[in-house]
């Protein structure tokens, strides 16, 4: 199923997702003062210290003293920009920290994402999807063919279904009949659930309507690697579902 983010202007997507997840910063809920509004616009940086300041500093390799500096703010804001987190004003709030924790798990997967052996190695070429770490990869037996790459799976009550599936239909220029939004490089493997590219961030909450959302380059790679009949194994549990 298609992601909802195609309906939301790029600059407002993160706010909409955060609102849906119930994790908006108090600055947004209660209304920020003029100085905070200026910082939120990206024209200024510094002074806004979030509840996860020290965590964010440690994650970014900065001095973890829990005190916001202009340098800290800029580093946090750069991370927010790179991962589609809005507003991008360098505030180390729960939304930013949750994405940092997820990225940390994804990076830890390294070149051996199936270290725990959850994805079958006796199926030949297979696409694996780990809901817990929000990553996917393609393997052939024990050999890693592609990935791991970050993905965005189903939100609460629209969870991507676990289990062993097969790619059964592919459409490079598919448009969702339910949501009337583009789903480029779609490869359907379970009912209306498919791998496909999105125009937006794969780290943005709360998630898809069941599809495995991918960055365009990754979706293109999967399109070249997979064929009808190839197996897909989905396991784990996404946080918040």
Coordinates of N, CA and C in Angstrom, one line a residue:
X1 N 0.8 -1.2 0.0 CA 0.0 0.0 0.0 C 0.9 1.2 0.0
X2 N 0.3 2.3 -0.5 CA 1.2 3.5 -0.7 C 1.3 4.3 0.6
X3 N 2.4 5.0 0.7 CA 2.6 5.9 1.8 C 1.7 7.1 1.7
X4 N 1.4 7.7 2.9 CA 0.5 8.9 2.9 C 1.3 10.1 2.6
X5 N 2.7 10.0 2.6 CA 3.4 11.3 2.6 C 3.4 12.0 1.3
X6 N 2.9 11.3 0.2 CA 2.8 12.0 -1.1 C 1.7 13.1 -1.1
X7 N 0.8 13.0 -0.1 CA -0.2 14.0 0.0 C 0.2 15.3 0.8
X8 N 1.3 15.2 1.5 CA 1.7 16.3 2.4 C 2.9 17.0 1.8
X9 N 2.8 18.4 1.7 CA 4.0 19.1 1.2 C 5.2 18.8 2.0
X10 N 6.3 18.7 1.3 CA 7.6 18.3 1.8 C 7.9 19.0 3.2
X11 N 7.7 20.2 3.2 CA 8.1 21.0 4.4 C 7.2 20.8 5.6
X12 N 6.1 20.1 5.4 CA 5.2 19.8 6.6 C 5.1 18.4 6.9
X13 N 5.8 17.5 6.2 CA 5.5 16.1 6.5 C 5.9 15.7 7.9
X14 N 7.1 16.1 8.3 CA 7.5 15.6 9.7 C 6.6 16.1 10.7
X15 N 6.0 17.3 10.6 CA 5.1 17.8 11.6 C 3.8 16.9 11.6
X16 N 3.3 16.6 10.4 CA 2.2 15.7 10.3 C 2.4 14.4 10.9
X17 N 3.6 13.8 10.6 CA 3.9 12.4 11.1 C 4.0 12.5 12.7
X18 N 4.7 13.5 13.2 CA 4.9 13.6 14.6 C 3.6 13.8 15.3
X19 N 2.7 14.6 14.7 CA 1.4 14.8 15.3 C 0.6 13.5 15.4
X20 N 0.7 12.7 14.3 CA 0.0 11.4 14.2 C 0.5 10.5 15.3
X21 N 1.8 10.5 15.6 CA 2.4 9.6 16.5 C 2.3 10.2 18.0
X22 N 1.7 11.4 18.1 CA 1.6 12.0 19.5 C 2.8 12.4 20.1
X23 N 3.8 12.8 19.4 CA 5.1 13.1 20.0 C 5.6 14.5 19.6
X24 N 4.7 15.4 19.3 CA 5.1 16.7 19.0 C 5.8 17.4 20.2
X25 N 6.8 18.2 19.9 CA 7.4 19.0 20.9 C 6.5 20.0 21.5
X26 N 6.6 20.2 22.8 CA 5.8 21.3 23.5 C 5.9 22.6 22.8
X27 N 7.0 22.9 22.1 CA 7.2 24.2 21.5 C 6.2 24.3 20.3
X28 N 5.8 23.2 19.7 CA 4.9 23.2 18.6 C 3.4 23.2 19.1
X29 N 3.2 22.4 20.2 CA 1.9 22.3 20.7 C 1.4 23.5 21.4
X30 N 2.3 24.2 22.1 CA 1.9 25.3 22.9 C 2.1 26.7 22.2
X31 N 2.9 26.6 21.2 CA 3.3 27.9 20.5 C 4.6 28.4 20.9
X32 N 5.6 28.5 20.0 CA 6.9 28.9 20.4 C 7.0 30.4 20.5
X33 N 7.9 30.9 21.3 CA 8.1 32.4 21.4 C 8.8 32.8 20.1
X34 N 9.0 34.1 19.9 CA 9.5 34.6 18.7 C 10.9 34.0 18.4
X35 N 11.8 34.0 19.4 CA 13.1 33.5 19.2 C 13.1 32.0 18.8
X36 N 12.2 31.2 19.3 CA 12.1 29.8 19.0 C 11.6 29.7 17.5
X37 N 10.6 30.5 17.2 CA 10.1 30.5 15.8 C 11.2 30.8 14.8
X38 N 12.1 31.8 15.2 CA 13.2 32.1 14.3 C 14.1 30.9 14.1
X39 N 14.4 30.2 15.2 CA 15.2 29.1 15.2 C 14.6 28.0 14.3
X40 N 13.3 27.8 14.5 CA 12.6 26.8 13.7 C 12.6 27.0 12.3
X41 N 12.7 28.3 11.9 CA 12.8 28.6 10.4 C 14.1 28.2 9.8
X42 N 15.1 28.0 10.7 CA 16.4 27.6 10.2 C 17.3 28.8 10.0
X43 N 16.8 30.0 10.3 CA 17.7 31.2 10.2 C 18.6 31.5 11.4
X44 N 18.4 30.7 12.5 CA 19.2 30.9 13.7 C 19.4 29.5 14.3
X45 N 20.4 29.4 15.1 CA 20.7 28.1 15.8 C 21.3 28.4 17.1
X46 N 20.8 27.7 18.1 CA 21.3 27.8 19.5 C 20.2 28.2 20.5
X47 N 20.4 27.8 21.7 CA 19.5 28.2 22.8 C 18.4 27.3 23.1
X48 N 18.0 26.4 22.1 CA 16.9 25.4 22.3 C 17.5 24.1 22.8
X49 N 17.4 23.7 24.0 CA 18.0 22.5 24.6 C 16.9 21.5 24.9
X50 N 16.9 20.4 24.2 CA 15.9 19.4 24.3 C 16.2 18.4 25.4
X51 N 15.2 17.5 25.7 CA 15.3 16.5 26.8 C 16.3 15.4 26.5
X52 N 16.7 15.3 25.2 CA 17.7 14.3 24.8 C 19.0 14.9 24.3
X53 N 19.3 16.1 24.9 CA 20.5 16.8 24.5 C 21.8 16.0 24.6
X54 N 22.0 15.4 25.8 CA 23.2 14.6 26.0 C 23.2 13.4 25.1
X55 N 22.1 12.7 24.9 CA 22.0 11.6 24.1 C 22.4 11.9 22.6
X56 N 21.8 13.0 22.2 CA 22.1 13.4 20.8 C 23.6 13.8 20.6
X57 N 24.2 14.5 21.6 CA 25.6 14.8 21.5 C 26.4 13.6 21.4
X58 N 26.1 12.6 22.3 CA 26.9 11.4 22.3 C 26.7 10.6 20.9
X59 N 25.5 10.6 20.4 CA 25.3 9.9 19.1 C 26.1 10.6 18.0
X60 N 26.2 11.9 18.0 CA 26.8 12.7 17.0 C 28.3 12.8 17.2
X61 N 28.9 12.2 18.3 CA 30.3 12.3 18.5 C 30.8 13.6 19.1
X62 N 29.9 14.3 19.7 CA 30.2 15.6 20.2 C 30.4 15.5 21.7
X63 N 30.9 16.6 22.4 CA 31.1 16.6 23.8 C 29.7 16.4 24.5
X64 N 29.6 15.4 25.2 CA 28.3 15.0 25.8 C 28.1 15.7 27.2
X65 N 27.9 17.0 27.2 CA 27.8 17.7 28.5 C 26.3 18.1 28.7
X66 N 25.5 17.8 27.8 CA 24.1 18.2 28.0 C 23.8 19.7 27.9
X67 N 24.7 20.4 27.3 CA 24.5 21.9 27.2 C 24.5 22.3 25.7
X68 N 23.4 22.8 25.2 CA 23.3 23.2 23.8 C 24.3 24.3 23.4
X69 N 25.1 24.1 22.4 CA 25.9 25.1 21.8 C 25.4 25.3 20.4
X70 N 25.9 26.4 19.8 CA 25.6 26.6 18.4 C 26.1 25.4 17.5
X71 N 27.3 24.9 17.9 CA 27.8 23.8 17.1 C 26.9 22.5 17.3
X72 N 26.5 22.3 18.5 CA 25.6 21.2 18.8 C 24.3 21.3 18.0
X73 N 23.8 22.5 18.0 CA 22.5 22.8 17.3 C 22.6 22.5 15.8
X74 N 23.7 23.0 15.3 CA 23.9 22.8 13.8 C 24.1 21.3 13.5
X75 N 24.8 20.6 14.4 CA 25.0 19.1 14.1 C 23.6 18.4 14.2
X76 N 22.8 18.8 15.2 CA 21.5 18.1 15.3 C 20.6 18.5 14.1
X77 N 20.7 19.8 13.7 CA 19.9 20.2 12.6 C 20.3 19.6 11.3
X78 N 21.6 19.3 11.1 CA 22.1 18.6 9.9 C 21.5 17.2 9.9
X79 N 21.5 16.6 11.1 CA 20.9 15.2 11.2 C 19.4 15.2 10.8
X80 N 18.7 16.2 11.3 CA 17.3 16.4 11.0 C 17.1 16.6 9.6
X81 N 17.9 17.4 8.9 CA 17.7 17.6 7.5 C 18.0 16.3 6.7
X82 N 19.0 15.6 7.1 CA 19.4 14.4 6.4 C 18.4 13.3 6.5
X83 N 17.5 13.3 7.6 CA 16.6 12.2 7.8 C 15.1 12.7 7.8
X84 N 14.9 13.9 7.2 CA 13.5 14.3 7.0 C 12.7 14.6 8.2
X85 N 13.4 15.0 9.3 CA 12.7 15.4 10.5 C 12.4 16.8 10.5
X86 N 11.1 17.1 10.8 CA 10.6 18.5 10.8 C 10.0 18.8 12.2
X87 N 10.1 20.1 12.7 CA 10.9 21.2 12.1 C 12.4 20.9 12.4
X88 N 13.2 21.6 11.6 CA 14.7 21.4 11.6 C 15.3 22.5 12.3
X89 N 15.3 22.5 13.6 CA 15.8 23.7 14.4 C 16.7 23.2 15.5
X90 N 17.3 22.0 15.4 CA 18.4 21.6 16.3 C 17.9 21.3 17.7
X91 N 16.7 21.0 17.9 CA 16.1 20.7 19.2 C 16.2 19.2 19.4
X92 N 16.8 18.7 20.4 CA 17.0 17.3 20.6 C 15.8 16.7 21.4
X93 N 14.7 16.6 20.7 CA 13.4 16.1 21.3 C 13.2 14.7 21.0
X94 N 12.1 14.1 21.5 CA 11.9 12.7 21.4 C 11.8 12.1 19.9
X95 N 11.3 12.9 19.0 CA 11.3 12.5 17.6 C 12.7 12.3 17.0
X96 N 13.5 13.3 17.2 CA 14.9 13.2 16.8 C 15.6 12.1 17.4
X97 N 15.5 11.9 18.7 CA 16.2 10.9 19.5 C 15.7 9.5 19.0
X98 N 14.5 9.3 18.8 CA 14.0 8.0 18.3 C 14.6 7.6 17.0
X99 N 14.7 8.6 16.1 CA 15.3 8.3 14.8 C 16.8 8.0 15.0
X100 N 17.5 8.7 15.9 CA 18.9 8.4 16.1 C 19.1 7.0 16.6
X101 N 18.2 6.6 17.5 CA 18.3 5.2 18.0 C 18.1 4.2 16.9
X102 N 17.2 4.5 16.0 CA 16.9 3.6 14.9 C 18.1 3.5 14.0
X103 N 18.6 4.7 13.7 CA 19.8 4.7 12.8 C 21.0 4.0 13.4
X104 N 21.1 4.1 14.7 CA 22.2 3.4 15.4 C 22.1 1.9 15.2
X105 N 20.8 1.3 15.3 CA 20.6 -0.1 15.1 C 20.9 -0.5 13.6
X106 N 20.5 0.4 12.7 CA 20.7 0.1 11.3 C 22.2 0.1 11.0
X107 N 22.9 1.0 11.5 CA 24.4 1.0 11.3 C 25.1 -0.2 11.9
X108 N 24.5 -0.7 13.0 CA 25.1 -1.8 13.7 C 25.0 -3.1 12.9
X109 N 24.0 -3.1 12.0 CA 23.8 -4.3 11.2 C 25.0 -4.6 10.3
X110 N 25.7 -3.5 9.9 CA 26.9 -3.6 9.1 C 26.8 -4.5 7.9
X111 N 27.7 -5.3 7.6 CA 27.7 -6.2 6.4 C 27.2 -7.6 6.8
X112 N 26.7 -7.8 8.0 CA 26.1 -9.1 8.4 C 24.8 -8.9 9.0
X113 N 23.8 -8.4 8.3 CA 22.5 -8.1 8.9 C 21.8 -9.4 9.4
X114 N 22.1 -10.6 8.9 CA 21.5 -11.8 9.3 C 22.3 -12.6 10.3
X115 N 23.1 -11.8 11.1 CA 24.0 -12.5 12.1 C 23.2 -13.4 13.0
X116 N 22.0 -13.0 13.4 CA 21.1 -13.8 14.3 C 20.5 -15.0 13.6
X117 N 20.5 -15.0 12.3 CA 20.0 -16.1 11.5 C 18.5 -16.2 11.4
X118 N 17.8 -15.1 11.6 CA 16.4 -15.1 11.5 C 15.8 -15.3 10.1
X119 N 16.5 -14.8 9.1 CA 16.1 -14.9 7.7 C 16.6 -16.2 7.1
X120 N 15.8 -17.0 6.4 CA 16.2 -18.3 6.0 C 17.4 -18.2 5.0
X121 N 18.3 -19.2 5.1 CA 19.5 -19.2 4.3 C 19.4 -20.5 3.3
X122 N 18.3 -21.2 3.4 CA 18.1 -22.4 2.5 C 17.1 -22.1 1.4
X123 N 16.9 -20.9 1.0 CA 15.9 -20.6 0.0 C 16.5 -20.0 -1.3
X124 N 17.8 -19.9 -1.3 CA 18.4 -19.3 -2.5 C 18.2 -17.8 -2.3
X125 N 18.0 -17.1 -3.4 CA 17.8 -15.6 -3.4 C 16.5 -15.3 -2.7
X126 N 16.6 -14.4 -1.7 CA 15.5 -14.0 -0.9 C 15.7 -12.6 -0.3
X127 N 14.6 -11.8 -0.3 CA 14.6 -10.5 0.3 C 14.2 -10.6 1.7
X128 N 14.9 -10.1 2.6 CA 14.6 -10.1 4.0 C 14.2 -8.7 4.5
X129 N 13.2 -8.7 5.4 CA 12.8 -7.4 6.0 C 12.7 -7.6 7.5
X130 N 13.5 -6.9 8.2 CA 13.5 -6.9 9.7 C 12.7 -5.7 10.2
X131 N 11.5 -5.9 10.7 CA 10.7 -4.8 11.2 C 11.3 -4.1 12.4
X132 N 11.9 -4.8 13.2 CA 12.5 -4.3 14.4 C 13.5 -3.2 14.1
X133 N 14.4 -3.5 13.2 CA 15.5 -2.6 12.9 C 15.2 -1.7 11.7
X134 N 14.0 -2.0 11.1 CA 13.6 -1.2 9.9 C 14.7 -1.2 8.8
X135 N 15.1 -2.5 8.5 CA 16.1 -2.6 7.4 C 15.6 -3.8 6.5
X136 N 16.2 -3.8 5.3 CA 16.0 -4.9 4.4 C 17.3 -5.2 3.7
X137 N 17.4 -6.4 3.2 CA 18.5 -6.8 2.4 C 18.2 -8.0 1.5
X138 N 19.0 -8.3 0.5 CA 18.8 -9.4 -0.3 C 20.0 -10.3 -0.1
X139 N 19.7 -11.6 0.1 CA 20.8 -12.6 0.3 C 20.5 -13.8 -0.6
X140 N 21.6 -14.5 -0.9 CA 21.5 -15.8 -1.6 C 22.3 -16.8 -0.8
X141 N 21.5 -17.6 -0.1 CA 22.1 -18.5 0.9 C 22.7 -17.6 2.0
X142 N 24.0 -17.8 2.3 CA 24.7 -17.0 3.3 C 25.3 -15.8 2.7
X143 N 25.2 -15.6 1.4 CA 25.9 -14.5 0.7 C 25.0 -13.3 0.7
X144 N 25.5 -12.1 1.2 CA 24.8 -10.9 1.1 C 24.9 -10.3 -0.3
X145 N 23.8 -10.1 -0.9 CA 23.8 -9.6 -2.3 C 23.5 -8.1 -2.3
X146 N 22.7 -7.5 -1.5 CA 22.4 -6.1 -1.5 C 21.9 -5.7 -0.1
X147 N 22.5 -4.6 0.4 CA 22.0 -4.0 1.6 C 23.0 -4.3 2.8
X148 N 22.6 -4.1 4.0 CA 21.2 -3.7 4.3 C 20.9 -2.2 4.0
X149 N 19.6 -2.0 3.7 CA 19.1 -0.6 3.4 C 18.0 -0.2 4.4
X150 N 17.9 1.0 4.7 CA 16.8 1.4 5.6 C 15.5 1.4 4.9
X151 N 14.4 1.0 5.6 CA 13.1 1.0 5.0 C 12.1 1.6 6.0
X152 N 10.9 1.8 5.6 CA 9.8 2.3 6.4 C 8.6 1.3 6.2
X153 N 8.2 0.6 7.3 CA 7.1 -0.3 7.1 C 5.8 0.2 7.8
X154 N 4.9 -0.7 7.9 CA 3.5 -0.3 8.3 C 3.4 0.3 9.7
X155 N 2.5 1.3 9.8 CA 2.3 2.0 11.0 C 1.4 1.1 11.9
X156 N 1.1 1.5 13.1 CA 0.2 0.8 14.0 C -1.2 0.6 13.4
X157 N -1.7 -0.6 13.4 CA -3.0 -1.0 12.8 C -2.9 -1.2 11.3
X158 N -1.7 -0.9 10.8 CA -1.5 -1.2 9.3 C -0.1 -1.9 9.2
X159 N 0.2 -2.8 10.1 CA 1.5 -3.4 10.2 C 1.8 -4.3 9.0
X160 N 3.0 -4.2 8.5 CA 3.4 -5.1 7.4 C 3.4 -6.5 8.0
X161 N 2.7 -7.4 7.2 CA 2.5 -8.8 7.7 C 3.8 -9.6 7.7
X162 N 4.0 -10.3 8.7 CA 5.2 -11.1 8.9 C 5.0 -12.5 8.1
X163 N 6.1 -13.2 8.0 CA 6.0 -14.5 7.3 C 6.7 -14.6 6.0
X164 N 6.6 -15.7 5.4 CA 7.3 -16.0 4.1 C 6.3 -15.7 3.0
X165 N 6.7 -14.9 2.0 CA 5.9 -14.5 0.9 C 6.7 -14.7 -0.4
X166 N 6.0 -14.4 -1.5 CA 6.7 -14.4 -2.8 C 6.3 -13.2 -3.6
X167 N 7.2 -12.6 -4.3 CA 6.9 -11.6 -5.3 C 6.0 -12.2 -6.4
X168 N 4.8 -11.5 -6.5 CA 3.9 -12.1 -7.5 C 3.5 -11.1 -8.6
X169 N 3.8 -9.8 -8.4 CA 3.4 -8.8 -9.4 C 4.3 -7.6 -9.3
X170 N 4.8 -7.1 -10.4 CA 5.7 -6.0 -10.5 C 5.2 -5.0 -11.4
X171 N 5.3 -3.7 -11.0 CA 4.9 -2.6 -11.9 C 5.8 -1.4 -11.6
X172 N 6.6 -1.0 -12.6 CA 7.6 0.0 -12.4 C 7.0 1.4 -12.1
X173 N 5.8 1.7 -12.8 CA 5.2 3.0 -12.7 C 3.8 2.9 -12.0
X174 N 3.7 2.1 -11.0 CA 2.4 1.8 -10.4 C 1.9 3.1 -9.6
X175 N 0.6 3.2 -9.6 CA -0.1 4.3 -8.9 C -1.2 3.6 -8.0
X176 N -1.2 3.9 -6.7 CA -2.1 3.3 -5.8 C -3.6 3.5 -6.2
X177 N -4.3 2.4 -6.3 CA -5.8 2.6 -6.6 C -6.5 3.0 -5.4
X178 N -6.0 2.8 -4.2 CA -6.6 3.2 -3.0 C -6.4 4.6 -2.6
X179 N -5.1 5.1 -2.8 CA -4.7 6.4 -2.3 C -4.4 7.4 -3.5
X180 N -4.4 6.9 -4.7 CA -4.1 7.7 -5.9 C -2.7 8.4 -5.7
X181 N -1.7 7.7 -5.3 CA -0.4 8.3 -5.1 C 0.6 7.3 -5.9
X182 N 1.7 7.9 -6.4 CA 2.7 7.1 -7.1 C 3.4 6.1 -6.2
X183 N 3.6 4.9 -6.7 CA 4.4 3.8 -6.0 C 5.5 3.3 -6.9
X184 N 6.5 4.1 -7.3 CA 7.5 3.6 -8.3 C 8.2 2.4 -7.9
X185 N 8.5 1.6 -8.9 CA 9.2 0.3 -8.7 C 8.5 -0.7 -7.7
X186 N 7.2 -0.7 -7.9 CA 6.5 -1.6 -7.0 C 6.7 -3.1 -7.3
X187 N 6.9 -3.8 -6.2 CA 7.1 -5.3 -6.3 C 6.2 -5.9 -5.2
X188 N 5.0 -6.4 -5.6 CA 4.0 -6.9 -4.6 C 4.4 -8.3 -4.2
X189 N 4.3 -8.5 -2.9 CA 4.6 -9.8 -2.3 C 3.6 -10.4 -1.4
X190 N 2.6 -9.6 -0.9 CA 1.6 -10.1 0.0 C 0.3 -9.2 -0.1
X191 N -0.7 -9.6 -0.9 CA -1.9 -8.8 -1.1 C -1.5 -7.4 -1.6
X192 N -1.8 -6.3 -0.9 CA -1.5 -5.0 -1.3 C -0.2 -4.5 -0.8
X193 N 0.6 -5.4 -0.2 CA 1.9 -4.9 0.3 C 3.0 -5.1 -0.7
X194 N 3.9 -4.1 -0.8 CA 4.9 -4.2 -1.8 C 6.1 -3.4 -1.4
X195 N 7.3 -3.7 -2.0 CA 8.4 -2.8 -1.9 C 8.2 -1.7 -2.9
X196 N 8.4 -0.5 -2.6 CA 8.3 0.6 -3.5 C 9.0 1.9 -3.0
X197 N 9.4 2.7 -3.9 CA 10.0 4.0 -3.6 C 9.0 5.0 -3.1
X198 N 9.5 5.9 -2.3 CA 8.7 7.0 -1.8 C 9.4 8.3 -2.1
X199 N 8.6 9.4 -2.2 CA 9.2 10.8 -2.3 C 9.2 11.4 -0.9
X200 N 10.2 11.1 -0.1 CA 10.2 11.5 1.3 C 11.2 10.7 2.1
X201 N 11.2 10.8 3.4 CA 12.1 10.2 4.2 C 11.6 8.8 4.7
X202 N 12.5 7.8 4.6 CA 12.1 6.5 5.1 C 12.2 6.4 6.7
X203 N 12.7 7.5 7.3 CA 12.8 7.5 8.7 C 11.6 8.2 9.4
X204 N 10.7 8.8 8.6 CA 9.7 9.6 9.2 C 8.5 8.7 9.7
X205 N 8.0 9.1 10.9 CA 6.9 8.4 11.5 C 5.6 8.9 10.9
X206 N 4.5 8.1 11.1 CA 4.4 6.8 11.8 C 4.7 5.7 10.9
X207 N 4.6 5.8 9.6 CA 4.9 4.6 8.7 C 3.9 4.5 7.6
X208 N 4.0 3.4 6.8 CA 3.2 3.2 5.7 C 1.9 2.6 6.1
X209 N 1.1 2.2 5.1 CA -0.1 1.5 5.3 C 0.1 0.0 5.1
X210 N 1.4 -0.4 5.2 CA 1.7 -1.9 5.1 C 2.8 -2.1 4.2
X211 N 3.1 -1.2 3.2 CA 4.1 -1.4 2.2 C 5.5 -1.3 2.9
X212 N 6.5 -1.8 2.2 CA 7.9 -1.5 2.6 C 8.4 -0.4 1.8
X213 N 8.4 0.8 2.4 CA 8.9 2.0 1.7 C 10.4 2.1 1.6
X214 N 10.9 2.5 0.4 CA 12.3 2.6 0.2 C 12.8 3.9 -0.4
X215 N 14.0 4.2 -0.2 CA 14.6 5.3 -1.0 C 14.6 4.9 -2.5
X216 N 14.6 5.9 -3.4 CA 14.5 5.5 -4.8 C 15.6 4.7 -5.3
X217 N 16.8 5.0 -4.9 CA 18.0 4.2 -5.4 C 17.9 2.8 -4.9
X218 N 17.4 2.6 -3.7 CA 17.3 1.2 -3.2 C 16.2 0.5 -3.9
X219 N 15.1 1.1 -4.1 CA 14.0 0.5 -4.8 C 14.4 0.1 -6.2
X220 N 15.2 0.9 -6.9 CA 15.7 0.6 -8.2 C 16.6 -0.6 -8.2
X221 N 17.4 -0.7 -7.2 CA 18.3 -1.9 -7.0 C 17.5 -3.2 -6.8
X222 N 16.5 -3.1 -6.0 CA 15.6 -4.2 -5.7 C 14.9 -4.6 -7.0
X223 N 14.5 -3.7 -7.8 CA 13.8 -3.9 -9.1 C 14.7 -4.7 -10.0
X224 N 16.0 -4.4 -10.0 CA 16.9 -5.1 -10.9 C 17.2 -6.5 -10.3
X225 N 17.2 -6.7 -9.0 CA 17.6 -8.0 -8.4 C 16.5 -9.0 -8.3
X226 N 15.3 -8.6 -8.0 CA 14.2 -9.5 -7.8 C 13.4 -9.8 -9.0
X227 N 12.7 -10.9 -9.0 CA 11.8 -11.3 -10.1 C 10.6 -11.9 -9.5
X228 N 9.5 -12.1 -10.3 CA 8.3 -12.8 -9.8 C 8.7 -14.2 -9.4
X229 N 8.2 -14.6 -8.2 CA 8.6 -15.9 -7.7 C 9.6 -15.9 -6.6
X230 N 10.4 -14.8 -6.6 CA 11.4 -14.7 -5.5 C 10.7 -14.5 -4.2
X231 N 11.4 -15.1 -3.1 CA 10.7 -15.1 -1.8 C 11.1 -13.9 -1.0
X232 N 10.2 -13.5 -0.1 CA 10.4 -12.4 0.8 C 10.1 -12.9 2.2
X233 N 10.9 -12.6 3.1 CA 10.7 -13.0 4.5 C 10.7 -11.8 5.4
X234 N 9.5 -11.6 6.1 CA 9.3 -10.5 7.0 C 9.2 -11.0 8.4
X235 N 10.0 -10.4 9.3 CA 10.0 -10.8 10.7 C 10.2 -9.6 11.6
X236 N 10.1 -9.9 12.9 CA 10.3 -8.8 13.9 C 9.0 -8.0 14.2
X237 N 9.2 -6.9 14.9 CA 8.1 -6.0 15.2 C 8.6 -4.6 15.3
X238 N 7.9 -3.8 14.6 CA 8.3 -2.3 14.5 C 7.9 -1.7 15.8
X239 N 8.7 -0.8 16.3 CA 8.4 0.0 17.6 C 7.1 0.7 17.4
X240 N 6.2 0.7 18.4 CA 5.0 1.4 18.3 C 3.9 0.7 17.7
X241 N 4.1 -0.6 17.3 CA 3.0 -1.3 16.6 C 2.6 -2.6 17.5

